[in-house]
Each structure stands twice: as C-alpha cells, then as structure tokens.
PDB file of N, CA and C in Angstrom:
ATOM      1  N   UNK A 588      41.598  10.616  10.795  1.00 57.00           N
ATOM      2  CA  UNK A 588      40.504  10.676  10.264  1.00 57.00           C
ATOM      3  C   UNK A 588      39.161  10.352  11.448  1.00 57.00           C
ATOM      4  N   UNK A 589      38.221  11.036  11.123  1.00 61.00           N
ATOM      5  CA  UNK A 589      37.051  10.979  11.792  1.00 61.00           C
ATOM      6  C   UNK A 589      36.399   9.323  11.658  1.00 61.00           C
ATOM      7  N   UNK A 590      36.066   8.752  13.444  1.00 61.00           N
ATOM      8  CA  UNK A 590      35.433   7.698  12.665  1.00 61.00           C
ATOM      9  C   UNK A 590      33.609   7.906  12.369  1.00 61.00           C
ATOM     10  N   UNK A 591      33.123   6.661  11.555  1.00 60.00           N
ATOM     11  CA  UNK A 591      31.970   7.035  11.253  1.00 60.00           C
ATOM     12  C   UNK A 591      30.603   6.148  11.943  1.00 60.00           C
ATOM     13  N   UNK A 592      29.674   6.814  13.123  1.00 60.00           N
ATOM     14  CA  UNK A 592      28.908   6.341  13.640  1.00 60.00           C
ATOM     15  C   UNK A 592      28.139   5.394  13.113  1.00 60.00           C
ATOM     16  N   UNK A 593      27.753   3.999  13.881  1.00 57.00           N
ATOM     17  CA  UNK A 593      27.402   2.838  12.765  1.00 57.00           C
ATOM     18  C   UNK A 593      25.575   2.997  13.403  1.00 57.00           C
ATOM     19  N   UNK A 594      24.903   3.133  12.590  1.00 59.00           N
ATOM     20  CA  UNK A 594      23.847   3.040  12.906  1.00 59.00           C
ATOM     21  C   UNK A 594      23.416   1.667  13.514  1.00 59.00           C
ATOM     22  N   UNK A 595      22.042   1.541  14.546  1.00 58.00           N
ATOM     23  CA  UNK A 595      21.848   0.236  15.539  1.00 58.00           C
ATOM     24  C   UNK A 595      21.110  -0.206  13.611  1.00 58.00           C
ATOM     25  N   UNK A 596      20.621  -1.099  14.625  1.00 60.00           N
ATOM     26  CA  UNK A 596      19.823  -1.554  13.438  1.00 60.00           C
ATOM     27  C   UNK A 596      18.881  -2.165  14.073  1.00 60.00           C
ATOM     28  N   UNK A 597      17.644  -0.994  13.958  1.00 63.00           N
ATOM     29  CA  UNK A 597      16.762  -0.834  14.289  1.00 63.00           C
ATOM     30  C   UNK A 597      15.502  -1.230  13.457  1.00 63.00           C
ATOM     31  N   UNK A 598      14.353  -1.741  13.731  1.00 63.00           N
ATOM     32  CA  UNK A 598      13.220  -1.659  12.780  1.00 63.00           C
ATOM     33  C   UNK A 598      12.826  -0.410  12.570  1.00 63.00           C
ATOM     34  N   UNK A 599      12.507  -0.700  10.931  1.00 72.00           N
ATOM     35  CA  UNK A 599      12.035   0.619  10.370  1.00 72.00           C
ATOM     36  C   UNK A 599      10.489   0.629  10.684  1.00 72.00           C
ATOM     37  N   UNK A 600       9.777   1.651  10.504  1.00 75.00           N
ATOM     38  CA  UNK A 600       8.589   1.840  10.885  1.00 75.00           C
ATOM     39  C   UNK A 600       7.891   2.203   9.195  1.00 75.00           C
ATOM     40  N   UNK A 601       6.884   1.960   9.302  1.00 78.00           N
ATOM     41  CA  UNK A 601       6.521   2.080   8.193  1.00 78.00           C
ATOM     42  C   UNK A 601       5.939   3.212   7.502  1.00 78.00           C
ATOM     43  N   UNK A 602       6.121   3.816   6.483  1.00 82.00           N
ATOM     44  CA  UNK A 602       5.813   4.830   5.729  1.00 82.00           C
ATOM     45  C   UNK A 602       4.019   5.221   5.922  1.00 82.00           C
ATOM     46  N   UNK A 603       3.694   6.334   6.727  1.00 85.00           N
ATOM     47  CA  UNK A 603       2.383   6.637   6.551  1.00 85.00           C
ATOM     48  C   UNK A 603       2.186   7.633   5.064  1.00 85.00           C
ATOM     49  N   UNK A 604       1.274   7.273   4.663  1.00 85.00           N
ATOM     50  CA  UNK A 604       0.493   8.034   3.413  1.00 85.00           C
ATOM     51  C   UNK A 604      -0.940   8.350   3.795  1.00 85.00           C
ATOM     52  N   UNK A 605      -1.934   9.844   3.921  1.00 88.00           N
ATOM     53  CA  UNK A 605      -3.126  10.089   3.766  1.00 88.00           C
ATOM     54  C   UNK A 605      -3.069  10.041   1.965  1.00 88.00           C
ATOM     55  N   UNK A 606      -4.665   9.523   1.866  1.00 89.00           N
ATOM     56  CA  UNK A 606      -5.365   9.313   1.120  1.00 89.00           C
ATOM     57  C   UNK A 606      -6.445   9.861   0.426  1.00 89.00           C
ATOM     58  N   UNK A 607      -7.106  10.988   0.097  1.00 93.00           N
ATOM     59  CA  UNK A 607      -8.577  10.769  -0.018  1.00 93.00           C
ATOM     60  C   UNK A 607      -9.478  10.008  -0.928  1.00 93.00           C
ATOM     61  N   UNK A 608     -10.578   9.202  -0.101  1.00 94.00           N
ATOM     62  CA  UNK A 608     -11.396   8.238  -1.365  1.00 94.00           C
ATOM     63  C   UNK A 608     -12.239   9.786  -2.423  1.00 94.00           C
ATOM     64  N   UNK A 609     -12.235   9.415  -3.070  1.00 95.00           N
ATOM     65  CA  UNK A 609     -12.805  10.388  -4.400  1.00 95.00           C
ATOM     66  C   UNK A 609     -14.297   8.955  -4.583  1.00 95.00           C
ATOM     67  N   UNK A 610     -15.336   9.919  -5.165  1.00 96.00           N
ATOM     68  CA  UNK A 610     -16.159   9.457  -5.838  1.00 96.00           C
ATOM     69  C   UNK A 610     -16.137   8.962  -7.189  1.00 96.00           C
ATOM     70  N   UNK A 611     -16.678   7.894  -7.995  1.00 95.00           N
ATOM     71  CA  UNK A 611     -16.463   8.020  -9.156  1.00 95.00           C
ATOM     72  C   UNK A 611     -18.300   7.598  -9.712  1.00 95.00           C
ATOM     73  N   UNK A 612     -18.698   7.938 -11.191  1.00 95.00           N
ATOM     74  CA  UNK A 612     -19.872   7.200 -11.146  1.00 95.00           C
ATOM     75  C   UNK A 612     -19.748   6.915 -12.141  1.00 95.00           C
ATOM     76  N   UNK A 613     -20.904   5.389 -12.203  1.00 94.00           N
ATOM     77  CA  UNK A 613     -20.753   4.784 -13.113  1.00 94.00           C
ATOM     78  C   UNK A 613     -22.321   4.827 -13.678  1.00 94.00           C
ATOM     79  N   UNK A 614     -22.328   5.119 -14.826  1.00 94.00           N
ATOM     80  CA  UNK A 614     -23.614   4.725 -15.746  1.00 94.00           C
ATOM     81  C   UNK A 614     -24.007   3.690 -16.862  1.00 94.00           C
ATOM     82  N   UNK A 615     -24.970   2.961 -16.812  1.00 92.00           N
ATOM     83  CA  UNK A 615     -25.501   2.635 -17.980  1.00 92.00           C
ATOM     84  C   UNK A 615     -26.771   2.690 -18.417  1.00 92.00           C
ATOM     85  N   UNK A 616     -27.543   2.237 -19.877  1.00 91.00           N
ATOM     86  CA  UNK A 616     -28.941   2.551 -19.863  1.00 91.00           C
ATOM     87  C   UNK A 616     -29.608   2.805 -18.989  1.00 91.00           C
ATOM     88  N   UNK A 617     -29.519   1.710 -17.493  1.00 94.00           N
ATOM     89  CA  UNK A 617     -30.583   1.433 -16.989  1.00 94.00           C
ATOM     90  C   UNK A 617     -30.624   2.779 -15.580  1.00 94.00           C
ATOM     91  N   UNK A 618     -29.181   2.506 -15.008  1.00 94.00           N
ATOM     92  CA  UNK A 618     -28.973   3.310 -13.905  1.00 94.00           C
ATOM     93  C   UNK A 618     -27.999   4.066 -13.920  1.00 94.00           C
ATOM     94  N   UNK A 619     -27.584   5.499 -12.358  1.00 95.00           N
ATOM     95  CA  UNK A 619     -26.384   5.897 -12.465  1.00 95.00           C
ATOM     96  C   UNK A 619     -26.129   4.994 -11.038  1.00 95.00           C
ATOM     97  N   UNK A 620     -24.401   5.019 -11.052  1.00 95.00           N
ATOM     98  CA  UNK A 620     -24.303   4.645  -9.197  1.00 95.00           C
ATOM     99  C   UNK A 620     -22.990   5.659  -8.702  1.00 95.00           C
ATOM    100  N   UNK A 621     -23.040   5.573  -7.801  1.00 96.00           N
ATOM    101  CA  UNK A 621     -21.549   6.800  -7.264  1.00 96.00           C
ATOM    102  C   UNK A 621     -21.151   5.420  -6.148  1.00 96.00           C
ATOM    103  N   UNK A 622     -20.001   5.742  -6.532  1.00 95.00           N
ATOM    104  CA  UNK A 622     -19.481   4.294  -5.853  1.00 95.00           C
ATOM    105  C   UNK A 622     -17.783   4.595  -5.456  1.00 95.00           C
ATOM    106  N   UNK A 623     -17.104   4.392  -4.670  1.00 95.00           N
ATOM    107  CA  UNK A 623     -16.381   5.084  -3.788  1.00 95.00           C
ATOM    108  C   UNK A 623     -14.845   4.489  -5.050  1.00 95.00           C
ATOM    109  N   UNK A 624     -13.854   5.379  -4.500  1.00 94.00           N
ATOM    110  CA  UNK A 624     -12.633   5.372  -5.208  1.00 94.00           C
ATOM    111  C   UNK A 624     -11.373   5.665  -5.091  1.00 94.00           C
ATOM    112  N   UNK A 625     -10.488   4.808  -4.815  1.00 93.00           N
ATOM    113  CA  UNK A 625      -8.768   4.703  -4.602  1.00 93.00           C
ATOM    114  C   UNK A 625      -8.048   5.217  -5.818  1.00 93.00           C
ATOM    115  N   UNK A 626      -7.741   6.235  -5.921  1.00 92.00           N
ATOM    116  CA  UNK A 626      -6.038   5.999  -7.010  1.00 92.00           C
ATOM    117  C   UNK A 626      -4.746   6.458  -6.182  1.00 92.00           C
ATOM    118  N   UNK A 627      -3.987   5.140  -6.172  1.00 90.00           N
ATOM    119  CA  UNK A 627      -2.715   4.990  -6.072  1.00 90.00           C
ATOM    120  C   UNK A 627      -1.917   4.817  -7.201  1.00 90.00           C
ATOM    121  N   UNK A 628      -1.126   6.198  -7.078  1.00 91.00           N
ATOM    122  CA  UNK A 628       0.247   6.258  -7.958  1.00 91.00           C
ATOM    123  C   UNK A 628       1.433   7.157  -7.449  1.00 91.00           C
ATOM    124  N   UNK A 629       2.734   6.982  -8.315  1.00 91.00           N
ATOM    125  CA  UNK A 629       3.662   7.325  -7.920  1.00 91.00           C
ATOM    126  C   UNK A 629       4.609   6.632  -7.711  1.00 91.00           C
ATOM    127  N   UNK A 630       6.049   7.029  -8.325  1.00 92.00           N
ATOM    128  CA  UNK A 630       7.229   6.611  -7.982  1.00 92.00           C
ATOM    129  C   UNK A 630       7.819   5.376  -6.582  1.00 92.00           C
ATOM    130  N   UNK A 631       6.699   6.427  -5.718  1.00 89.00           N
ATOM    131  CA  UNK A 631       6.893   5.620  -4.348  1.00 89.00           C
ATOM    132  C   UNK A 631       6.277   3.857  -4.293  1.00 89.00           C
ATOM    133  N   UNK A 632       5.182   3.534  -5.060  1.00 91.00           N
ATOM    134  CA  UNK A 632       4.860   2.047  -5.304  1.00 91.00           C
ATOM    135  C   UNK A 632       6.287   1.358  -6.022  1.00 91.00           C
ATOM    136  N   UNK A 633       6.698   2.168  -7.146  1.00 91.00           N
ATOM    137  CA  UNK A 633       7.609   1.073  -7.589  1.00 91.00           C
ATOM    138  C   UNK A 633       9.305   0.687  -6.676  1.00 91.00           C
ATOM    139  N   UNK A 634       8.965   1.865  -5.795  1.00 89.00           N
ATOM    140  CA  UNK A 634      10.390   1.832  -4.809  1.00 89.00           C
ATOM    141  C   UNK A 634       9.920   0.939  -4.058  1.00 89.00           C
ATOM    142  N   UNK A 635       8.745   0.373  -3.689  1.00 89.00           N
ATOM    143  CA  UNK A 635       7.960  -0.973  -2.836  1.00 89.00           C
ATOM    144  C   UNK A 635       7.718  -1.911  -3.564  1.00 89.00           C
ATOM    145  N   UNK A 636       8.128  -1.699  -4.208  1.00 89.00           N
ATOM    146  CA  UNK A 636       8.402  -3.501  -5.355  1.00 89.00           C
ATOM    147  C   UNK A 636       7.262  -3.234  -5.946  1.00 89.00           C
ATOM    148  N   UNK A 637       6.390  -2.114  -6.373  1.00 92.00           N
ATOM    149  CA  UNK A 637       5.143  -2.674  -6.821  1.00 92.00           C
ATOM    150  C   UNK A 637       5.216  -1.848  -8.678  1.00 92.00           C
ATOM    151  N   UNK A 638       5.602  -2.668  -9.803  1.00 93.00           N
ATOM    152  CA  UNK A 638       6.007  -2.346 -10.776  1.00 93.00           C
ATOM    153  C   UNK A 638       4.652  -2.175 -11.631  1.00 93.00           C
ATOM    154  N   UNK A 639       4.931  -1.462 -12.626  1.00 92.00           N
ATOM    155  CA  UNK A 639       3.824  -1.330 -13.697  1.00 92.00           C
ATOM    156  C   UNK A 639       3.542  -2.775 -14.500  1.00 92.00           C
ATOM    157  N   UNK A 640       2.491  -3.085 -14.747  1.00 92.00           N
ATOM    158  CA  UNK A 640       1.840  -5.332 -15.422  1.00 92.00           C
ATOM    159  C   UNK A 640       2.116  -5.655 -14.204  1.00 92.00           C
ATOM    160  N   UNK A 641       2.248  -5.539 -13.494  1.00 93.00           N
ATOM    161  CA  UNK A 641       2.225  -6.352 -12.042  1.00 93.00           C
ATOM    162  C   UNK A 641       0.771  -6.569 -11.307  1.00 93.00           C
ATOM    163  N   UNK A 642       0.750  -7.735 -10.636  1.00 94.00           N
ATOM    164  CA  UNK A 642      -0.745  -8.089 -10.368  1.00 94.00           C
ATOM    165  C   UNK A 642      -0.170  -8.090  -9.250  1.00 94.00           C
ATOM    166  N   UNK A 643      -1.539  -7.424  -8.400  1.00 93.00           N
ATOM    167  CA  UNK A 643      -1.887  -7.281  -6.605  1.00 93.00           C
ATOM    168  C   UNK A 643      -2.746  -8.162  -6.004  1.00 93.00           C
ATOM    169  N   UNK A 644      -2.591  -8.802  -4.588  1.00 93.00           N
ATOM    170  CA  UNK A 644      -4.260  -9.149  -4.356  1.00 93.00           C
ATOM    171  C   UNK A 644      -3.386  -8.601  -3.400  1.00 93.00           C
ATOM    172  N   UNK A 645      -5.428  -7.921  -2.965  1.00 93.00           N
ATOM    173  CA  UNK A 645      -5.778  -7.247  -1.568  1.00 93.00           C
ATOM    174  C   UNK A 645      -6.662  -7.800  -1.585  1.00 93.00           C
ATOM    175  N   UNK A 646      -6.065  -7.982   0.528  1.00 94.00           N
ATOM    176  CA  UNK A 646      -6.905  -8.412   1.076  1.00 94.00           C
ATOM    177  C   UNK A 646      -7.580  -7.279   1.751  1.00 94.00           C
ATOM    178  N   UNK A 647      -8.862  -8.179   2.329  1.00 94.00           N
ATOM    179  CA  UNK A 647     -10.437  -6.888   2.906  1.00 94.00           C
ATOM    180  C   UNK A 647     -10.776  -7.577   4.469  1.00 94.00           C
ATOM    181  N   UNK A 648     -10.827  -6.183   4.901  1.00 93.00           N
ATOM    182  CA  UNK A 648     -11.429  -6.604   6.528  1.00 93.00           C
ATOM    183  C   UNK A 648     -11.818  -5.026   6.235  1.00 93.00           C
ATOM    184  N   UNK A 649     -12.901  -4.926   7.048  1.00 93.00           N
ATOM    185  CA  UNK A 649     -13.899  -3.908   7.734  1.00 93.00           C
ATOM    186  C   UNK A 649     -13.021  -2.652   8.070  1.00 93.00           C
ATOM    187  N   UNK A 650     -12.535  -1.799   7.913  1.00 90.00           N
ATOM    188  CA  UNK A 650     -12.238  -0.072   7.588  1.00 90.00           C
ATOM    189  C   UNK A 650     -10.805  -1.736   7.391  1.00 90.00           C
ATOM    190  N   UNK A 651      -9.656  -1.526   6.923  1.00 91.00           N
ATOM    191  CA  UNK A 651      -8.598  -1.841   6.778  1.00 91.00           C
ATOM    192  C   UNK A 651      -8.437  -3.321   4.698  1.00 91.00           C
ATOM    193  N   UNK A 652      -7.390  -2.578   4.360  1.00 90.00           N
ATOM    194  CA  UNK A 652      -7.086  -3.031   3.211  1.00 90.00           C
ATOM    195  C   UNK A 652      -5.242  -3.735   2.954  1.00 90.00           C
ATOM    196  N   UNK A 653      -5.120  -4.302   2.660  1.00 91.00           N
ATOM    197  CA  UNK A 653      -3.996  -4.934   2.591  1.00 91.00           C
ATOM    198  C   UNK A 653      -3.387  -5.611   0.782  1.00 91.00           C
ATOM    199  N   UNK A 654      -2.394  -4.722   0.758  1.00 91.00           N
ATOM    200  CA  UNK A 654      -2.295  -4.809  -0.763  1.00 91.00           C
ATOM    201  C   UNK A 654      -0.914  -5.219  -0.782  1.00 91.00           C
ATOM    202  N   UNK A 655      -0.431  -6.402  -1.826  1.00 92.00           N
ATOM    203  CA  UNK A 655       0.987  -6.928  -1.868  1.00 92.00           C
ATOM    204  C   UNK A 655       0.567  -7.224  -2.705  1.00 92.00           C
ATOM    205  N   UNK A 656       2.376  -7.158  -3.587  1.00 91.00           N
ATOM    206  CA  UNK A 656       2.364  -7.408  -4.861  1.00 91.00           C
ATOM    207  C   UNK A 656       2.507  -8.671  -4.866  1.00 91.00           C
ATOM    208  N   UNK A 657       1.783  -9.587  -5.973  1.00 88.00           N
ATOM    209  CA  UNK A 657       2.038 -10.950  -5.929  1.00 88.00           C
ATOM    210  C   UNK A 657       3.353 -11.291  -6.406  1.00 88.00           C
ATOM    211  N   UNK A 658       3.625 -12.974  -5.478  1.00 77.00           N
ATOM    212  CA  UNK A 658       4.532 -13.533  -5.828  1.00 77.00           C
ATOM    213  C   UNK A 658       5.493 -12.996  -4.625  1.00 77.00           C
ATOM    214  N   UNK A 659       4.508 -11.941  -3.539  1.00 63.00           N
ATOM    215  CA  UNK A 659       5.568 -11.754  -2.586  1.00 63.00           C
ATOM    216  C   UNK A 659       4.797 -12.626  -1.482  1.00 63.00           C
ATOM    217  N   UNK A 660       3.943 -13.582  -1.326  1.00 53.00           N
ATOM    218  CA  UNK A 660       2.856 -14.264  -0.165  1.00 53.00           C
ATOM    219  C   UNK A 660       3.449 -14.462   1.094  1.00 53.00           C
ATOM    220  N   UNK A 661       4.357 -14.772   0.712  1.00 52.00           N
ATOM    221  CA  UNK A 661       5.236 -15.756   2.203  1.00 52.00           C
ATOM    222  C   UNK A 661       5.999 -14.212   2.798  1.00 52.00           C
ATOM    223  N   UNK A 662       5.466 -13.235   2.310  1.00 51.00           N
ATOM    224  CA  UNK A 662       6.399 -12.071   3.152  1.00 51.00           C
ATOM    225  C   UNK A 662       5.600 -12.405   4.688  1.00 51.00           C
ATOM    226  N   UNK A 663       7.219 -12.238   5.708  1.00 50.00           N
ATOM    227  CA  UNK A 663       6.438 -12.674   7.414  1.00 50.00           C
ATOM    228  C   UNK A 663       6.624 -10.881   7.771  1.00 50.00           C
ATOM    229  N   UNK A 664       4.942 -11.274   8.856  1.00 46.00           N
ATOM    230  CA  UNK A 664       5.607  -9.826   9.277  1.00 46.00           C
ATOM    231  C   UNK A 664       5.931 -10.317  10.976  1.00 46.00           C
ATOM    232  N   UNK A 665       7.281  -9.762  11.024  1.00 42.00           N
ATOM    233  CA  UNK A 665       7.774 -10.322  12.450  1.00 42.00           C
ATOM    234  C   UNK A 665       7.197  -9.428  13.642  1.00 42.00           C
ATOM    235  N   UNK A 666       6.784  -8.061  13.583  1.00 38.00           N
ATOM    236  CA  UNK A 666       5.793  -7.847  14.428  1.00 38.00           C
ATOM    237  C   UNK A 666       5.342  -6.614  14.115  1.00 38.00           C
ATOM    238  N   UNK A 667       4.937  -5.695  14.962  1.00 45.00           N
ATOM    239  CA  UNK A 667       3.901  -4.663  14.397  1.00 45.00           C
ATOM    240  C   UNK A 667       5.247  -3.537  13.480  1.00 45.00           C
ATOM    241  N   UNK A 668       6.489  -3.396  14.280  1.00 42.00           N
ATOM    242  CA  UNK A 668       7.346  -2.391  13.687  1.00 42.00           C
ATOM    243  C   UNK A 668       8.344  -2.924  12.587  1.00 42.00           C
ATOM    244  N   UNK A 669       7.948  -4.604  12.522  1.00 44.00           N
ATOM    245  CA  UNK A 669       9.541  -5.002  12.150  1.00 44.00           C
ATOM    246  C   UNK A 669       8.629  -6.109  10.727  1.00 44.00           C
ATOM    247  N   UNK A 670       9.070  -5.419   9.081  1.00 42.00           N
ATOM    248  CA  UNK A 670       8.295  -5.903   8.304  1.00 42.00           C
ATOM    249  C   UNK A 670       9.525  -6.405   7.054  1.00 42.00           C
ATOM    250  N   UNK A 671       9.598  -7.362   6.938  1.00 46.00           N
ATOM    251  CA  UNK A 671      10.410  -7.755   5.871  1.00 46.00           C
ATOM    252  C   UNK A 671      10.022  -7.322   4.207  1.00 46.00           C
ATOM    253  N   UNK A 672      10.868  -6.604   3.453  1.00 48.00           N
ATOM    254  CA  UNK A 672      10.741  -6.398   2.149  1.00 48.00           C
ATOM    255  C   UNK A 672       9.896  -7.726   1.173  1.00 48.00           C
ATOM    256  N   UNK A 673       9.034  -6.631   0.523  1.00 53.00           N
ATOM    257  CA  UNK A 673       8.677  -5.472   0.143  1.00 53.00           C
ATOM    258  C   UNK A 673       7.111  -5.249   1.084  1.00 53.00           C
ATOM    259  N   UNK A 674       7.079  -4.299   2.174  1.00 55.00           N
ATOM    260  CA  UNK A 674       5.959  -4.311   2.998  1.00 55.00           C
ATOM    261  C   UNK A 674       4.736  -4.040   2.080  1.00 55.00           C
ATOM    262  N   UNK A 675       3.984  -4.750   1.993  1.00 59.00           N
ATOM    263  CA  UNK A 675       2.685  -4.337   1.514  1.00 59.00           C
ATOM    264  C   UNK A 675       2.035  -2.842   2.196  1.00 59.00           C
ATOM    265  N   UNK A 676       1.139  -2.448   1.235  1.00 62.00           N
ATOM    266  CA  UNK A 676       0.713  -1.063   1.010  1.00 62.00           C
ATOM    267  C   UNK A 676      -0.663  -1.119   2.240  1.00 62.00           C
ATOM    268  N   UNK A 677      -0.989  -1.203   3.095  1.00 65.00           N
ATOM    269  CA  UNK A 677      -1.960  -1.124   4.236  1.00 65.00           C
ATOM    270  C   UNK A 677      -3.130   0.365   3.762  1.00 65.00           C
ATOM    271  N   UNK A 678      -3.487   0.379   3.615  1.00 66.00           N
ATOM    272  CA  UNK A 678      -5.156   1.576   3.661  1.00 66.00           C
ATOM    273  C   UNK A 678      -6.052   1.304   4.790  1.00 66.00           C
ATOM    274  N   UNK A 679      -6.243   1.775   5.718  1.00 65.00           N
ATOM    275  CA  UNK A 679      -7.052   1.250   7.305  1.00 65.00           C
ATOM    276  C   UNK A 679      -8.065   2.805   7.467  1.00 65.00           C
ATOM    277  N   UNK A 680      -8.985   1.839   7.176  1.00 67.00           N
ATOM    278  CA  UNK A 680     -10.490   2.893   7.303  1.00 67.00           C
ATOM    279  C   UNK A 680     -10.169   3.545   9.130  1.00 67.00           C
ATOM    280  N   UNK A 681      -9.635   3.004   9.771  1.00 58.00           N
ATOM    281  CA  UNK A 681     -10.528   3.535  11.191  1.00 58.00           C
ATOM    282  C   UNK A 681      -9.599   4.565  11.162  1.00 58.00           C
ATOM    283  N   UNK A 682     -10.268   5.752  11.985  1.00 55.00           N
ATOM    284  CA  UNK A 682      -8.971   7.149  12.586  1.00 55.00           C
ATOM    285  C   UNK A 682      -9.281   7.027  14.500  1.00 55.00           C
TER     286      UNK A 682
END
C-alpha cells in the first residue's frame, strides 16, 4: 500500500476577487444622483459563512471595506496570512 503524504499545516492565503464598482442612479422629485454601487452574490459567500438573511458589519477606511458576518466579531487575525474562520470579505481600493 502506498503511503500518502500529509500536507504541512500551512496558513491559507485569502482568496482574491476582482469586482467592478457600478453606478446606481437615485431619482426623487427634486434631483437625480449617481452613486457608486457594489453587488456581491454567489455561493462563495455562503461558503465563507455569509448566509441569506444574516446581518453583516461593514468597517470602513479610505480605500478599504471589511465585511464581517455579525456574531464573528471575536475573529482573530493572527498575521497577514493566518486568518481564523470565517474570514471577512475585504474590498480594497488600493491598486
């Protein structure tokens, strides 16, 4: 029987996704305003712990959004490459 090699317990790097910021036009009886719009959808969100009807917390800084499922505020980030589950979804404006 062939021995299987065990993978080393190495930290998992976060997945990176590229999402385009769209525009949304808001119209009322006095004005028309165009604002930035970000749409997130897909099974990958549920795989990360973001379920339909759950609440999220959005933390903001210039060029950075951190989205966390509520109830996971005690999540500990040990290093830039070691993130305990469920990982927040991070959108960064820096390029």
